[in-house]
mmCIF file of C-alpha atoms in Angstrom:
data_model
loop_
_atom_site.group_PDB
_atom_site.id
_atom_site.type_symbol
_atom_site.label_atom_id
_atom_site.label_comp_id
_atom_site.label_asym_id
_atom_site.label_seq_id
_atom_site.Cartn_x
_atom_site.Cartn_y
_atom_site.Cartn_z
ATOM 1 C CA MET U 1 10.830 -2.420 -26.164
ATOM 2 C CA CYS U 2 11.181 -2.856 -22.370
ATOM 3 C CA VAL U 3 8.953 -5.049 -20.237
ATOM 4 C CA ILE U 4 7.038 -4.162 -17.084
ATOM 5 C CA CYS U 5 6.101 -6.902 -14.622
ATOM 6 C CA HIS U 6 3.357 -6.424 -12.028
ATOM 7 C CA CYS U 7 4.411 -9.073 -9.543
ATOM 8 C CA VAL U 8 2.038 -10.471 -6.951
ATOM 9 C CA LYS U 9 4.548 -13.288 -6.622
ATOM 10 C CA PRO U 10 8.305 -12.887 -7.143
ATOM 11 C CA LEU U 11 9.670 -13.626 -10.601
ATOM 12 C CA GLU U 12 11.335 -16.995 -11.017
ATOM 13 C CA ARG U 13 14.999 -16.895 -12.011
ATOM 14 C CA ASP U 14 14.336 -18.085 -15.569
ATOM 15 C CA GLU U 15 11.684 -15.386 -16.043
ATOM 16 C CA PHE U 16 13.996 -12.783 -14.562
ATOM 17 C CA ASP U 17 16.871 -13.801 -16.832
ATOM 18 C CA ALA U 18 14.613 -13.801 -19.894
ATOM 19 C CA CYS U 19 13.386 -10.283 -19.093
ATOM 20 C CA PHE U 20 16.933 -9.003 -18.627
ATOM 21 C CA ARG U 21 18.251 -10.807 -21.699
ATOM 22 C CA SER U 22 15.618 -9.231 -23.917
ATOM 23 C CA ASN U 23 15.926 -5.797 -22.293
ATOM 24 C CA LYS U 24 19.590 -5.345 -21.415
ATOM 25 C CA ASP U 25 19.762 -1.640 -20.587
ATOM 26 C CA GLY U 26 19.088 -1.892 -16.879
ATOM 27 C CA ALA U 27 16.504 -2.960 -14.316
ATOM 28 C CA GLY U 28 14.594 -1.271 -11.522
ATOM 29 C CA PHE U 29 12.050 -2.283 -8.886
ATOM 30 C CA GLY U 30 9.412 -0.228 -7.083
ATOM 31 C CA TRP U 31 6.973 -0.947 -4.258
ATOM 32 C CA HIS U 32 4.965 0.574 -1.421
ATOM 33 C CA ASP U 33 6.199 0.001 2.113
ATOM 34 C CA ALA U 34 3.180 -0.542 4.349
ATOM 35 C CA GLU U 35 5.105 0.074 7.583
ATOM 36 C CA THR U 36 6.390 3.524 6.671
ATOM 37 C CA GLY U 37 3.591 4.439 4.271
ATOM 38 C CA LYS U 38 6.208 5.478 1.691
ATOM 39 C CA ASN U 39 6.875 4.460 -1.863
ATOM 40 C CA MET U 40 10.338 3.057 -2.530
ATOM 41 C CA TYR U 41 12.475 2.033 -5.453
ATOM 42 C CA ILE U 42 15.921 0.735 -6.281
ATOM 43 C CA LYS U 43 17.185 0.846 -9.839
ATOM 44 C CA GLY U 44 20.179 1.176 -12.131
ATOM 45 C CA PHE U 45 21.155 -2.510 -12.169
ATOM 46 C CA MET U 46 23.101 -3.040 -15.391
ATOM 47 C CA ASP U 47 24.256 -6.591 -14.636
ATOM 48 C CA VAL U 48 21.803 -9.465 -14.393
ATOM 49 C CA ASP U 49 23.439 -11.165 -11.410
ATOM 50 C CA GLN U 50 23.624 -7.936 -9.420
ATOM 51 C CA ALA U 51 20.015 -7.224 -10.327
ATOM 52 C CA TRP U 52 18.919 -10.688 -9.186
ATOM 53 C CA GLU U 53 20.773 -10.336 -5.897
ATOM 54 C CA ALA U 54 19.071 -6.998 -5.184
ATOM 55 C CA TYR U 55 15.716 -8.416 -6.253
ATOM 56 C CA GLN U 56 15.781 -10.931 -3.403
ATOM 57 C CA ASN U 57 15.074 -8.098 -0.966
ATOM 58 C CA VAL U 58 12.130 -6.626 -2.888
ATOM 59 C CA PRO U 59 8.772 -7.335 -1.187
ATOM 60 C CA VAL U 60 5.572 -8.217 -3.000
ATOM 61 C CA PRO U 61 3.562 -6.811 -4.526
ATOM 62 C CA HIS U 62 5.924 -4.761 -6.651
ATOM 63 C CA ILE U 63 6.646 -3.548 -10.148
ATOM 64 C CA ALA U 64 9.779 -4.737 -11.953
ATOM 65 C CA HIS U 65 11.011 -2.951 -15.064
ATOM 66 C CA PHE U 66 13.627 -4.125 -17.558
ATOM 67 C CA ARG U 67 14.739 -1.425 -19.992
ATOM 68 C CA LEU U 68 15.652 -1.506 -23.659
ATOM 69 C CA ALA U 69 16.643 2.093 -24.352
ATOM 70 C CA SER U 70 14.808 3.812 -27.180
ATOM 71 C CA ALA U 71 14.656 7.417 -25.927
ATOM 72 C CA GLY U 72 17.511 8.745 -23.825
ATOM 73 C CA GLY U 73 20.932 7.200 -23.366
ATOM 74 C CA VAL U 74 21.893 3.909 -21.799
ATOM 75 C CA GLU U 75 22.724 4.835 -18.223
ATOM 76 C CA ALA U 76 21.767 3.659 -14.775
ATOM 77 C CA LEU U 77 19.897 6.826 -13.799
ATOM 78 C CA LEU U 78 17.535 6.483 -16.766
ATOM 79 C CA THR U 79 16.278 3.064 -15.715
ATOM 80 C CA HIS U 80 12.736 2.990 -14.348
ATOM 81 C CA PRO U 81 10.789 4.020 -12.332
ATOM 82 C CA PHE U 82 10.654 7.807 -12.240
ATOM 83 C CA ILE U 83 9.243 9.949 -9.458
ATOM 84 C CA ILE U 84 6.022 11.756 -10.352
ATOM 85 C CA SER U 85 7.055 15.278 -9.388
ATOM 86 C CA PRO U 86 7.603 18.603 -11.220
ATOM 87 C CA ASP U 87 11.307 17.951 -11.896
ATOM 88 C CA SER U 88 11.336 14.152 -11.365
ATOM 89 C CA PRO U 89 14.865 14.181 -9.865
ATOM 90 C CA LEU U 90 17.189 11.290 -10.665
ATOM 91 C CA SER U 91 18.558 8.876 -8.075
ATOM 92 C CA LEU U 92 19.362 5.161 -7.917
ATOM 93 C CA SER U 93 17.363 4.613 -4.724
ATOM 94 C CA TRP U 94 14.518 6.607 -3.259
ATOM 95 C CA GLN U 95 11.695 6.653 -0.751
ATOM 96 C CA GLY U 96 9.028 9.291 -0.434
ATOM 97 C CA ALA U 97 5.384 10.244 -0.584
ATOM 98 C CA GLU U 98 5.154 10.874 -4.328
ATOM 99 C CA GLY U 99 3.952 8.344 -6.863
ATOM 100 C CA MET U 100 6.134 6.697 -9.500
ATOM 101 C CA VAL U 101 5.711 5.620 -13.106
ATOM 102 C CA PHE U 102 7.084 2.807 -15.279
ATOM 103 C CA HIS U 103 6.885 2.852 -19.083
ATOM 104 C CA ASN U 104 6.945 0.312 -21.907
ATOM 105 C CA GLY U 105 7.071 1.963 -25.313
ATOM 106 C CA THR U 106 8.496 4.970 -27.116
ATOM 107 C CA ILE U 107 7.154 8.519 -27.376
ATOM 108 C CA SER U 108 8.581 9.843 -30.622
ATOM 109 C CA ASP U 109 7.976 13.575 -30.147
ATOM 110 C CA TRP U 110 8.770 13.788 -26.431
ATOM 111 C CA LYS U 111 11.513 16.395 -26.910
ATOM 112 C CA VAL U 112 9.050 18.829 -28.495
ATOM 113 C CA MET U 113 6.651 18.364 -25.598
ATOM 114 C CA LEU U 114 9.518 18.644 -23.107
ATOM 115 C CA PHE U 115 10.536 21.984 -24.638
ATOM 116 C CA SER U 116 6.989 23.278 -24.175
ATOM 117 C CA LEU U 117 6.897 22.058 -20.561
ATOM 118 C CA CYS U 118 10.304 23.531 -19.704
ATOM 119 C CA SER U 119 9.257 26.832 -21.250
ATOM 120 C CA GLN U 120 6.460 26.953 -18.685
ATOM 121 C CA LEU U 121 8.840 25.939 -15.887
ATOM 122 C CA GLY U 122 11.406 28.518 -16.871
ATOM 123 C CA HIS U 123 14.249 26.031 -16.499
ATOM 124 C CA MET U 124 15.504 22.620 -17.588
ATOM 125 C CA PRO U 125 15.641 19.958 -14.849
ATOM 126 C CA GLU U 126 19.138 18.746 -13.976
ATOM 127 C CA GLY U 127 20.414 15.442 -15.299
ATOM 128 C CA SER U 128 19.767 13.262 -18.320
ATOM 129 C CA MET U 129 16.334 13.175 -19.904
ATOM 130 C CA SER U 130 14.197 10.480 -21.480
ATOM 131 C CA ASP U 131 10.611 10.220 -22.665
ATOM 132 C CA THR U 132 9.566 8.486 -19.438
ATOM 133 C CA ARG U 133 11.096 11.133 -17.211
ATOM 134 C CA PHE U 134 9.153 13.690 -19.232
ATOM 135 C CA VAL U 135 5.949 11.686 -18.653
ATOM 136 C CA ALA U 136 6.605 11.688 -14.898
ATOM 137 C CA MET U 137 6.979 15.479 -14.982
ATOM 138 C CA ALA U 138 3.795 15.848 -17.017
ATOM 139 C CA MET U 139 1.859 13.606 -14.630
ATOM 140 C CA ALA U 140 2.851 15.857 -11.730
ATOM 141 C CA ARG U 141 0.771 18.572 -13.408
ATOM 142 C CA MET U 142 -2.015 16.623 -15.082
ATOM 143 C CA GLY U 143 -2.296 13.405 -13.117
ATOM 144 C CA GLU U 144 -3.202 10.236 -14.991
ATOM 145 C CA ASP U 145 -4.862 12.350 -17.697
ATOM 146 C CA ALA U 146 -1.374 12.922 -19.101
ATOM 147 C CA LEU U 147 -1.254 9.263 -20.146
ATOM 148 C CA CYS U 148 -4.213 9.777 -22.501
ATOM 149 C CA PHE U 149 -1.799 11.415 -24.950
ATOM 150 C CA PHE U 150 0.400 8.312 -25.165
ATOM 151 C CA THR U 151 -2.019 5.552 -26.113
ATOM 152 C CA SER U 152 0.594 3.550 -28.039
ATOM 153 C CA SER U 153 2.569 3.007 -24.830
ATOM 154 C CA LYS U 154 1.945 0.936 -21.712
ATOM 155 C CA PHE U 155 2.413 2.217 -18.181
ATOM 156 C CA ALA U 156 2.271 1.141 -14.568
ATOM 157 C CA THR U 157 1.986 3.555 -11.675
ATOM 158 C CA ILE U 158 2.180 3.296 -7.906
ATOM 159 C CA ASP U 159 0.282 6.193 -6.388
ATOM 160 C CA MET U 160 0.781 7.949 -3.060
ATOM 161 C CA MET U 161 -1.416 5.358 -1.300
ATOM 162 C CA GLY U 162 0.496 2.447 -2.816
ATOM 163 C CA THR U 163 -2.173 1.465 -5.344
ATOM 164 C CA ILE U 164 -0.778 -0.153 -8.490
ATOM 165 C CA THR U 165 -2.538 0.792 -11.730
ATOM 166 C CA LYS U 166 -1.827 -0.666 -15.172
ATOM 167 C CA TYR U 167 -2.464 1.148 -18.472
ATOM 168 C CA GLY U 168 -2.622 -0.504 -21.892
ATOM 169 C CA SER U 169 -2.875 -4.187 -22.779
ATOM 170 C CA TRP U 170 -1.129 -6.659 -20.466
ATOM 171 C CA GLU U 171 -0.913 -10.436 -20.412
ATOM 172 C CA GLN U 172 -1.341 -12.562 -17.322
ATOM 173 C CA ASN U 173 0.701 -15.605 -16.361
ATOM 174 C CA GLY U 174 -0.352 -17.088 -13.043
ATOM 175 C CA ASP U 175 -0.635 -14.302 -10.496
ATOM 176 C CA ASN U 176 1.622 -11.885 -12.365
ATOM 177 C CA TRP U 177 1.040 -9.489 -15.257
ATOM 178 C CA TYR U 178 3.412 -8.487 -18.063
ATOM 179 C CA THR U 179 3.345 -5.854 -20.816
ATOM 180 C CA ASN U 180 4.723 -8.343 -23.358
ATOM 181 C CA SER U 181 5.985 -11.903 -23.609
ATOM 182 C CA SER U 182 9.710 -11.210 -23.273
ATOM 183 C CA TYR U 183 9.573 -12.857 -19.837
ATOM 184 C CA LYS U 184 9.201 -16.163 -21.683
ATOM 185 C CA ARG U 185 12.195 -18.198 -22.785
ATOM 186 C CA THR U 186 11.447 -18.683 -26.488
ATOM 187 C CA ALA U 187 13.734 -20.615 -28.808
ATOM 188 C CA TYR U 188 14.154 -20.061 -32.540
ATOM 189 C CA SER U 189 16.086 -22.583 -34.628
ATOM 190 C CA SER U 190 17.845 -22.000 -37.923
ATOM 191 C CA SER U 191 18.636 -25.085 -39.974
ATOM 192 C CA GLY U 192 20.804 -22.928 -42.225
ATOM 193 C CA HIS U 193 23.188 -21.965 -39.461
ATOM 194 C CA GLY U 194 22.719 -24.830 -37.010
ATOM 195 C CA VAL U 195 22.150 -22.637 -33.965
ATOM 196 C CA VAL U 196 19.376 -22.232 -31.434
ATOM 197 C CA VAL U 197 18.828 -18.554 -30.693
ATOM 198 C CA TYR U 198 16.694 -17.226 -27.849
ATOM 199 C CA GLY U 199 14.322 -14.268 -27.762
ATOM 200 C CA SER U 200 15.693 -10.878 -28.740
ATOM 201 C CA GLU U 201 19.092 -12.387 -29.629
ATOM 202 C CA TRP U 202 17.547 -13.346 -32.997
ATOM 203 C CA ASP U 203 17.977 -9.852 -34.438
ATOM 204 C CA SER U 204 21.700 -9.703 -33.753
ATOM 205 C CA TYR U 205 22.128 -13.275 -34.992
ATOM 206 C CA TYR U 206 20.330 -12.462 -38.235
ATOM 207 C CA GLN U 207 22.476 -9.363 -38.779
ATOM 208 C CA GLN U 208 25.737 -11.236 -38.275
ATOM 209 C CA GLY U 209 24.705 -14.223 -40.354
ATOM 210 C CA THR U 210 27.156 -17.096 -40.696
ATOM 211 C CA MET U 211 29.866 -15.144 -38.908
ATOM 212 C CA TRP U 212 28.150 -15.714 -35.561
ATOM 213 C CA LYS U 213 30.658 -17.114 -33.080
ATOM 214 C CA GLU U 214 29.392 -19.911 -30.853
ATOM 215 C CA ASP U 215 30.479 -19.992 -27.227
ATOM 216 C CA GLU U 216 29.971 -23.246 -25.390
ATOM 217 C CA LYS U 217 30.082 -21.396 -22.082
ATOM 218 C CA ASP U 218 27.015 -19.400 -23.092
ATOM 219 C CA ARG U 219 23.917 -21.534 -22.641
ATOM 220 C CA ASP U 220 21.945 -19.266 -24.986
ATOM 221 C CA PHE U 221 23.727 -20.624 -28.069
ATOM 222 C CA VAL U 222 23.766 -24.399 -28.387
ATOM 223 C CA PRO U 223 24.606 -26.309 -31.601
ATOM 224 C CA PHE U 224 21.218 -27.424 -32.890
ATOM 225 C CA SER U 225 22.370 -30.748 -34.307
ATOM 226 C CA GLN U 226 24.005 -31.762 -31.028
ATOM 227 C CA ARG U 227 21.631 -30.392 -28.424
ATOM 228 C CA THR U 228 19.958 -32.715 -25.936
ATOM 229 C CA CYS U 229 17.586 -30.025 -24.700
ATOM 230 C CA THR U 230 17.275 -26.287 -25.131
ATOM 231 C CA ASN U 231 19.077 -25.395 -21.914
ATOM 232 C CA CYS U 232 21.575 -28.237 -21.635
ATOM 233 C CA ARG U 233 25.346 -27.807 -21.805
ATOM 234 C CA MET U 234 25.930 -31.547 -22.182
ATOM 235 C CA TYR U 235 26.359 -32.281 -25.910
ATOM 236 C CA GLY U 236 26.223 -35.663 -27.566
ATOM 237 C CA GLY U 237 22.637 -36.529 -28.433
ATOM 238 C CA PHE U 238 19.695 -37.466 -26.237
ATOM 239 C CA LYS U 239 19.277 -40.987 -27.620
ATOM 240 C CA LYS U 240 22.891 -41.968 -26.952
ATOM 241 C CA LYS U 241 23.006 -40.490 -23.466
ATOM 242 C CA LYS U 242 19.465 -40.782 -22.268
ATOM 243 C CA HIS U 243 18.836 -38.701 -19.139
ATOM 244 C CA HIS U 244 22.602 -38.248 -18.755
ATOM 245 C CA CYS U 245 22.272 -34.476 -18.527
ATOM 246 C CA THR U 246 19.631 -34.713 -15.810
ATOM 247 C CA GLU U 247 21.718 -37.121 -13.755
ATOM 248 C CA LYS U 248 24.713 -34.804 -14.006
ATOM 249 C CA GLY U 249 22.632 -31.811 -12.985
ATOM 250 C CA GLU U 250 23.339 -29.998 -16.234
ATOM 251 C CA LEU U 251 19.712 -29.492 -17.192
ATOM 252 C CA LYS U 252 18.816 -25.896 -16.319
ATOM 253 C CA ASP U 253 15.042 -25.947 -16.854
ATOM 254 C CA LEU U 254 13.427 -29.367 -16.614
ATOM 255 C CA HIS U 255 10.235 -28.260 -18.341
ATOM 256 C CA LYS U 256 12.218 -27.112 -21.378
ATOM 257 C CA CYS U 257 13.622 -30.544 -22.319
ATOM 258 C CA ALA U 258 13.329 -31.156 -26.036
#
């Protein structure tokens, strides 16, 4: 699925964690540096804490991308963004004059189109390929017109002047824009299994059924019958221990209290 965030203000930690939790195959961040006049990115963060630490040095405005691999393997170099250039070379950090592109969606026949493009090039670019890297290569030849062929996907670009452009339907929350709602911390409860499951974790929970193993150290899975609030590690029941979790500092998101 992936999610792209056009951030006028930095993401809050709970939004950041929700994005990464729902899209676990790596994060990347791109922006335009006004002092140097160059576009920059850092990417390939496969661990949420490392990604958050790096994110603290990303200026606004910027684009943040959290990947859920659907085309191409799960590897750091295939996280977004990609450089809009004929070969779109792969690197984990970059600065330069070219534009860059971020993608949310899947292009099913990208390998066929890549074969046609490489036939014109006379060679295959080095490194791993994905549908988004192909799009970046196509944009180097056609500009934004290339995106007209992929209307089921959503894109964000930062051009050579640093202008951010969004393609497709986005939703706004405050000053920021998102390609879907996976930045939200959404809870789903199952009375049959007695577990609260968050966001994209529902699919794996459903597949494993009653064999799901609860881990009290993981705040994403809290026994439903014992929970005091959706993000609280302090079990025992809200009525018996009123505000106890807040006093102990165990409540992670005050606005999420049940």
